[in-house]
Amino acid sequence: MASLAEALLARRPRETSGTSSSNRFGFQRTWALCHLLNLHATDEPYVLLLEFHDDVVVLDRETDPQSVDFFQVKTRANGHWTIKNLLKISEPSGAKRTRPETRLVADPTTEPDTPTNPSPRSILGKLLEHCRNFSPQVGRLCLVSNVSFNAPLADGANSTKRDSVSLADLSPVALTSVRDAMKAELAIEAELPWEKVILLTTGISIHDHETYGAGRLAAFLEARKPGARFAVQPLFRTICSELGRRSTNEWEPTSYEELCLKKGIRRSDFEAFLRHGDSVLEPEDELKEVKKQLRHESVGFREILDIEAAWRKYDIERLDYSNLAVQMVREQLAIIVGLIHASPKWHTLKDMVVEGVDEFNRQFGAPIPQFNNTYLKGALLYEFRSAKSRELPASDSQPSTGQS
């Protein structure tokens, strides 16, 4: 029997995401960030994959996973989801296919459809199809939405007042209608794990999800380090940008490790994001101060422009954890900043840059071409200002530029 990691790679996702509103994808990224915060609050390992077999997929281990949760994220402008909505079969966007004859019994030796010729699926059909593809390692099958679910429950309670509803909680009549529909759609005679299918209503607004997500991130950081100062908005934007990048990374992974690296966020990855976010550095505000100081120290206009470009380039690249070369330079720069911080050899920011680049070359040799001395100047200034900002007490508002 193939391992879960092998099964994920062997079976191509049935389809890639079609076009949709930027707000819908923004909502999905915000929810993924909030779910990462929930996962990270525990001591358990995890890997969160984006847009691979479903909107969000969570594995229980960084290596040799044994369990997988699937999350399908749906939004509505208003109203509630009903069982009828969830069972409605829609053709894949732009799909042209010849419909096969209806099968009354599933043939386990035959693929029911292919990614290039997918069978039309309902919302619940797409979710429950994972049982056929990845059982018995399927943990939860969750449908996440900004609005509630209006479904008849066995206990007579109002489902729209609940944040979480399992299909096993449905009334006998409602569950029978779902069972019959799934049997016809998926051609599966075996009883499906209704208790694993969860309808989740999130408190995130489709129109104000960024404010909600930034607030959740701020509360999480405050709980980690009470009283500390954090650049919450830049960190929130950076993480969401990275989630978006990994969501749209369309390629064929050749290994589980590559899959996690390019489309996943592991506990270690997210911890690195949070650790480097433990700073009050506002990149653009700090850059303005750096440029002002360099002009005051008579650094040439052309050199300042080059440093500004290198600063901004490094600000983007430093959070690409799949770029091992940049991450190595980042670690090396942290060492250099520590070495020159108390050095008596410099008294101005201009001198600090010269001393820092020289020390980098002495310690690690000349940088590879993509990290030339101009790049190092911008990156060194970025890391120096980051280190200075982390030293400030909460009452300070302007970090010093040079050495005191």
Coordinates of C-alpha atoms in Angstrom, one line a residue:
M1 CA 0.0 0.0 0.0
A2 CA 1.4 3.4 -1.0
S3 CA 2.1 5.9 1.8
L4 CA 0.1 9.1 2.1
A5 CA 3.0 11.1 0.8
E6 CA 3.3 8.9 -2.3
A7 CA -0.5 9.0 -2.9
L8 CA -0.5 12.8 -2.8
L9 CA 2.1 12.9 -5.5
A10 CA 0.9 10.0 -7.6
R11 CA -2.6 11.3 -8.0
R12 CA -2.8 14.6 -9.8
P13 CA -5.2 17.1 -8.5
R14 CA -8.5 16.9 -10.5
E15 CA -8.3 20.6 -11.5
T16 CA -6.6 23.8 -10.8
S17 CA -8.5 26.8 -9.6
G18 CA -10.3 28.8 -12.2
T19 CA -10.7 32.5 -12.3
S20 CA -12.3 34.1 -9.3
S21 CA -12.5 37.4 -7.6
S22 CA -9.4 38.7 -5.9
N23 CA -11.5 39.2 -2.7
R24 CA -12.4 35.5 -2.7
F25 CA -8.7 34.5 -2.8
G26 CA -7.9 37.2 -0.3
F27 CA -10.5 35.7 2.1
Q28 CA -9.0 32.2 1.5
R29 CA -5.5 33.4 2.3
T30 CA -6.7 35.2 5.5
W31 CA -8.5 32.0 6.6
A32 CA -5.4 30.0 5.9
L33 CA -3.3 32.4 8.0
C34 CA -5.7 32.1 10.9
H35 CA -5.7 28.4 10.6
L36 CA -1.9 28.4 10.7
L37 CA -2.1 30.4 13.9
N38 CA -4.4 27.7 15.4
L39 CA -2.0 25.0 14.3
H40 CA 1.0 26.8 15.6
A41 CA -0.5 27.4 19.0
T42 CA -0.2 23.6 19.6
D43 CA 3.0 21.7 20.0
E44 CA 2.1 19.3 17.1
P45 CA 4.0 19.1 13.8
Y46 CA 2.1 20.1 10.6
V47 CA 2.4 21.0 7.0
L48 CA -0.2 23.2 5.4
L49 CA -0.5 22.9 1.6
L50 CA -2.2 25.4 -0.6
E51 CA -4.2 24.7 -3.8
F52 CA -3.1 21.0 -4.0
H53 CA -6.0 18.6 -4.2
D54 CA -8.1 21.2 -2.4
D55 CA -8.0 24.8 -1.3
V56 CA -6.2 24.0 1.9
V57 CA -4.7 20.6 2.9
V58 CA -3.1 19.9 6.4
L59 CA -0.8 17.0 7.0
D60 CA 0.1 15.8 10.5
R61 CA 3.8 15.4 9.9
E62 CA 6.6 17.1 8.0
T63 CA 8.0 13.7 7.0
D64 CA 6.0 10.5 6.4
P65 CA 2.5 12.0 7.2
Q66 CA -0.1 9.6 8.5
S67 CA -3.2 11.8 8.4
V68 CA -4.6 14.5 6.1
D69 CA -7.4 17.1 6.6
F70 CA -9.0 18.7 3.5
F71 CA -10.5 22.2 3.6
Q72 CA -12.7 23.6 0.9
V73 CA -13.2 27.4 1.3
K74 CA -16.4 28.9 -0.1
T75 CA -17.9 32.4 0.2
R76 CA -21.3 33.9 -0.3
A77 CA -22.4 37.5 -0.3
N78 CA -25.4 36.7 1.9
G79 CA -27.9 34.1 3.0
H80 CA -27.1 30.5 4.1
W81 CA -25.8 27.3 2.5
T82 CA -28.5 24.6 2.2
I83 CA -28.2 20.9 1.5
K84 CA -29.6 21.6 -1.9
N85 CA -26.7 24.1 -2.6
L86 CA -24.1 21.6 -1.5
L87 CA -25.5 18.8 -3.7
K88 CA -25.9 20.8 -6.9
I89 CA -23.6 19.4 -9.6
S90 CA -21.8 21.9 -11.7
E91 CA -19.7 21.4 -14.8
P92 CA -16.0 22.3 -14.3
S93 CA -15.3 25.8 -15.7
G94 CA -14.6 25.5 -19.4
A95 CA -14.8 21.7 -19.3
K96 CA -15.8 19.8 -22.4
R97 CA -16.3 16.1 -21.9
T98 CA -18.2 13.2 -23.1
R99 CA -20.3 11.9 -20.2
P100 CA -19.7 8.3 -19.3
E101 CA -22.5 5.9 -18.7
T102 CA -23.8 6.1 -15.1
R103 CA -22.1 3.4 -13.0
L104 CA -24.1 1.8 -10.3
V105 CA -21.1 0.2 -8.6
A106 CA -17.6 1.7 -8.3
D107 CA -14.9 -0.3 -10.0
P108 CA -11.9 0.1 -7.6
T109 CA -9.4 -0.8 -10.4
T110 CA -10.6 2.0 -12.7
E111 CA -10.2 5.7 -12.4
P112 CA -13.6 7.3 -12.5
D113 CA -12.3 10.4 -14.2
T114 CA -9.1 12.2 -15.0
P115 CA -7.8 15.7 -14.3
T116 CA -8.1 16.5 -18.0
N117 CA -11.6 15.1 -18.3
P118 CA -13.1 15.6 -14.8
S119 CA -16.6 14.4 -14.0
P120 CA -18.9 17.3 -12.8
R121 CA -19.0 17.5 -9.1
S122 CA -21.1 19.0 -6.4
I123 CA -19.5 20.8 -3.5
L124 CA -19.9 17.8 -1.2
G125 CA -18.9 15.5 -4.0
K126 CA -15.5 17.2 -4.5
L127 CA -15.0 16.9 -0.7
L128 CA -16.0 13.3 -0.2
E129 CA -14.1 12.2 -3.3
H130 CA -11.0 12.4 -1.1
C131 CA -12.3 9.4 0.8
R132 CA -11.9 7.3 -2.4
N133 CA -8.5 8.7 -3.2
F134 CA -6.8 8.9 0.2
S135 CA -8.6 6.6 2.7
P136 CA -8.0 5.4 5.3
Q137 CA -5.7 8.4 6.1
V138 CA -8.4 11.0 5.7
G139 CA -8.9 12.8 9.0
R140 CA -11.4 15.6 8.4
L141 CA -13.3 16.9 5.4
C142 CA -14.2 20.5 6.1
L143 CA -16.3 23.0 4.2
V144 CA -15.4 26.5 5.4
S145 CA -17.6 29.5 4.7
N146 CA -18.2 33.1 5.8
V147 CA -21.9 32.3 6.1
S148 CA -23.7 29.6 8.1
F149 CA -25.3 26.4 7.0
N150 CA -29.1 25.9 7.1
A151 CA -29.6 22.1 7.4
P152 CA -32.1 20.0 9.3
L153 CA -30.5 18.4 12.4
A154 CA -31.5 15.3 14.2
D155 CA -31.8 17.1 17.6
G156 CA -34.0 19.8 16.1
A157 CA -31.5 22.6 16.9
N158 CA -31.0 25.5 14.5
S159 CA -27.9 24.8 12.5
T160 CA -27.5 28.5 11.6
K161 CA -26.6 29.2 15.2
R162 CA -23.8 26.7 15.2
D163 CA -20.2 27.4 14.1
S164 CA -19.6 23.7 13.4
V165 CA -22.0 21.0 12.1
S166 CA -21.1 17.4 11.2
L167 CA -23.1 15.6 8.5
A168 CA -23.6 12.9 11.1
D169 CA -25.7 15.4 13.0
L170 CA -28.2 15.7 10.1
S171 CA -31.8 14.5 10.5
P172 CA -32.4 10.9 9.1
V173 CA -34.2 12.3 6.1
A174 CA -31.5 14.9 5.3
L175 CA -28.7 12.4 5.7
T176 CA -30.5 9.9 3.5
S177 CA -30.8 12.5 0.7
V178 CA -27.1 13.2 1.0
R179 CA -26.2 9.5 1.1
D180 CA -28.3 8.8 -2.0
A181 CA -26.9 11.8 -3.9
M182 CA -23.3 10.9 -3.1
K183 CA -23.9 7.3 -4.0
A184 CA -25.1 8.4 -7.4
E185 CA -22.5 11.0 -8.0
L186 CA -19.4 9.1 -6.8
A187 CA -20.6 5.6 -7.6
I188 CA -19.5 4.5 -4.1
E189 CA -21.7 1.8 -2.4
A190 CA -19.8 1.8 0.8
E191 CA -21.0 3.9 3.7
L192 CA -19.1 7.2 3.8
P193 CA -17.6 8.7 7.0
W194 CA -20.3 11.3 7.7
E195 CA -18.8 12.2 11.1
K196 CA -15.7 13.4 9.4
V197 CA -17.5 15.9 7.1
I198 CA -17.7 19.2 9.0
L199 CA -19.4 22.4 7.9
L200 CA -17.5 25.3 9.5
T201 CA -18.7 28.8 9.8
T202 CA -15.9 31.2 10.3
G203 CA -16.1 34.7 11.9
I204 CA -14.2 36.2 9.0
S205 CA -16.1 38.8 7.0
I206 CA -15.6 38.6 3.2
H207 CA -15.4 42.4 3.0
D208 CA -13.2 43.0 6.0
H209 CA -11.1 39.9 6.2
E210 CA -7.7 41.7 6.3
T211 CA -8.6 43.6 9.4
Y212 CA -9.7 40.4 11.1
G213 CA -6.6 38.5 10.0
A214 CA -4.2 41.3 11.2
G215 CA -6.0 41.4 14.5
R216 CA -5.7 37.7 15.0
L217 CA -2.0 37.9 14.1
A218 CA -1.5 40.8 16.6
A219 CA -3.2 38.9 19.4
F220 CA -1.1 35.8 18.7
L221 CA 2.2 37.8 18.8
E222 CA 1.1 39.6 22.0
A223 CA 0.4 36.2 23.6
R224 CA 3.9 35.0 22.6
K225 CA 5.7 38.1 23.9
P226 CA 3.5 40.3 26.1
G227 CA 4.4 43.9 26.0
A228 CA 6.7 43.7 23.0
R229 CA 6.3 45.8 19.9
F230 CA 5.6 44.3 16.5
A231 CA 5.3 45.5 12.9
V232 CA 2.0 43.6 12.5
Q233 CA 0.8 45.0 9.2
P234 CA 4.0 44.4 7.3
L235 CA 4.2 40.9 8.7
F236 CA 0.6 40.2 7.8
R237 CA 1.1 41.5 4.3
T238 CA 4.3 39.4 3.9
I239 CA 2.7 36.2 5.1
C240 CA -0.4 36.7 2.9
S241 CA 1.9 37.4 -0.1
E242 CA 3.8 34.2 0.6
L243 CA 0.6 32.2 0.9
G244 CA -0.6 33.7 -2.4
R245 CA 2.7 32.8 -4.1
R246 CA 2.5 29.2 -2.9
S247 CA -1.1 29.0 -3.9
T248 CA -0.3 29.9 -7.5
N249 CA 2.8 27.8 -7.9
E250 CA 1.8 25.5 -10.7
W251 CA 4.3 22.7 -11.4
E252 CA 4.6 19.0 -11.1
P253 CA 6.4 18.1 -7.8
T254 CA 8.8 15.2 -8.1
S255 CA 9.1 14.5 -4.3
Y256 CA 7.2 15.1 -1.1
E257 CA 10.0 17.3 0.1
E258 CA 9.7 19.5 -3.0
L259 CA 5.9 19.7 -2.6
C260 CA 6.3 20.9 1.0
L261 CA 9.0 23.4 0.1
K262 CA 7.1 25.0 -2.8
K263 CA 3.4 24.7 -1.9
G264 CA 3.6 24.1 1.8
I265 CA 4.1 25.9 5.1
R266 CA 5.7 23.7 7.8
R267 CA 5.9 24.5 11.5
S268 CA 9.5 25.4 11.0
D269 CA 8.7 27.8 8.1
F270 CA 5.9 29.6 10.0
E271 CA 8.1 29.9 13.1
A272 CA 10.7 31.5 10.9
F273 CA 8.2 34.0 9.6
L274 CA 7.1 34.9 13.2
R275 CA 10.6 35.0 14.6
H276 CA 11.7 37.5 11.9
G277 CA 8.5 39.4 12.5
D278 CA 9.5 40.1 16.1
S279 CA 10.6 43.6 15.1
V280 CA 9.2 47.0 15.0
L281 CA 10.9 47.6 11.6
E282 CA 8.6 49.4 9.1
P283 CA 10.7 48.9 5.9
E284 CA 9.6 52.0 4.0
D285 CA 9.8 54.3 7.0
E286 CA 13.2 52.9 7.9
L287 CA 14.4 53.3 4.4
K288 CA 13.5 57.0 4.4
E289 CA 15.6 57.5 7.5
V290 CA 18.5 55.6 6.1
K291 CA 18.5 57.6 2.8
K292 CA 18.2 60.8 4.8
Q293 CA 21.2 59.9 6.9
L294 CA 23.3 58.8 3.9
R295 CA 22.6 62.1 2.2
H296 CA 23.6 63.9 5.3
E297 CA 26.9 62.0 5.2
S298 CA 27.5 63.1 1.6
V299 CA 26.9 59.7 -0.1
G300 CA 26.4 60.1 -3.8
F301 CA 22.9 60.2 -5.3
R302 CA 23.6 57.2 -7.6
E303 CA 24.9 55.1 -4.7
I304 CA 21.8 55.9 -2.6
L305 CA 19.5 54.9 -5.5
D306 CA 21.4 51.6 -5.8
I307 CA 21.2 51.0 -2.0
E308 CA 17.4 51.8 -2.1
A309 CA 16.9 49.2 -4.9
A310 CA 18.9 46.6 -3.0
W311 CA 17.0 47.2 0.2
R312 CA 13.7 46.7 -1.5
K313 CA 14.9 43.6 -3.4
Y314 CA 16.2 42.1 -0.1
D315 CA 13.0 43.0 1.7
I316 CA 11.1 40.7 -0.8
E317 CA 13.6 37.9 -1.2
R318 CA 14.4 37.5 2.5
L319 CA 11.0 35.8 3.2
D320 CA 11.3 33.3 0.3
Y321 CA 12.3 30.3 2.4
S322 CA 12.7 28.2 -0.7
N323 CA 15.6 30.4 -1.8
L324 CA 18.3 28.7 0.2
A325 CA 21.0 31.1 -1.1
V326 CA 19.2 34.2 0.3
Q327 CA 18.6 32.4 3.6
M328 CA 22.3 31.6 3.9
V329 CA 23.2 35.3 3.2
R330 CA 20.6 36.3 5.8
E331 CA 22.2 34.1 8.5
Q332 CA 25.6 35.4 7.5
L333 CA 24.4 39.1 7.7
A334 CA 23.0 38.4 11.2
I335 CA 26.5 37.3 12.3
I336 CA 28.1 40.4 10.7
V337 CA 25.7 42.8 12.4
G338 CA 26.5 41.2 15.7
L339 CA 30.3 41.5 15.1
I340 CA 30.3 45.2 14.0
H341 CA 27.6 46.4 16.3
A342 CA 30.1 47.4 19.1
S343 CA 33.1 47.9 16.8
P344 CA 35.0 51.2 17.4
K345 CA 36.1 51.3 13.7
W346 CA 33.0 53.2 12.5
H347 CA 31.2 56.3 13.6
T348 CA 28.8 57.0 10.8
L349 CA 26.3 54.9 8.8
K350 CA 28.5 55.2 5.7
D351 CA 31.5 53.9 7.7
M352 CA 29.3 51.1 9.1
V353 CA 28.4 49.9 5.6
V354 CA 32.0 49.9 4.4
E355 CA 33.1 48.0 7.6
G356 CA 30.2 45.6 7.3
V357 CA 30.9 44.6 3.7
D358 CA 34.6 44.3 4.4
E359 CA 33.9 42.1 7.4
F360 CA 31.5 40.0 5.3
N361 CA 34.2 39.4 2.7
R362 CA 36.7 38.5 5.4
Q363 CA 34.4 36.1 7.1
F364 CA 32.7 34.4 4.1
G365 CA 34.6 35.4 1.0
A366 CA 33.4 37.4 -1.9
P367 CA 29.7 37.0 -2.5
I368 CA 28.4 35.2 -5.5
P369 CA 27.4 37.5 -8.5
Q370 CA 23.8 37.8 -7.6
F371 CA 24.8 39.1 -4.1
N372 CA 27.3 41.7 -5.2
N373 CA 28.6 44.4 -2.8
T374 CA 25.7 46.8 -3.7
Y375 CA 23.2 44.1 -2.7
L376 CA 25.1 43.5 0.5
K377 CA 25.0 47.2 1.4
G378 CA 21.2 47.3 1.1
A379 CA 20.7 44.0 2.9
L380 CA 23.2 44.9 5.6
L381 CA 21.5 48.2 6.3
Y382 CA 18.2 46.3 6.4
E383 CA 19.4 43.8 9.0
F384 CA 21.2 46.5 11.0
R385 CA 18.1 48.6 11.3
S386 CA 16.1 45.5 12.2
A387 CA 18.5 44.6 15.0
K388 CA 18.4 48.2 16.3
S389 CA 14.6 48.3 16.3
R390 CA 14.4 45.1 18.3
E391 CA 16.6 46.6 21.0
L392 CA 14.3 49.6 21.5
P393 CA 12.1 49.9 24.6
A394 CA 8.4 50.4 23.9
S395 CA 8.6 54.1 24.7
D396 CA 11.2 54.8 22.0
S397 CA 9.8 55.9 18.6
Q398 CA 12.9 56.7 16.5
P399 CA 15.8 54.2 16.3
S400 CA 19.2 55.7 16.1
T401 CA 20.9 55.5 12.7
G402 CA 24.5 55.4 13.5
Q403 CA 26.6 54.2 16.5
S404 CA 26.2 56.2 19.7

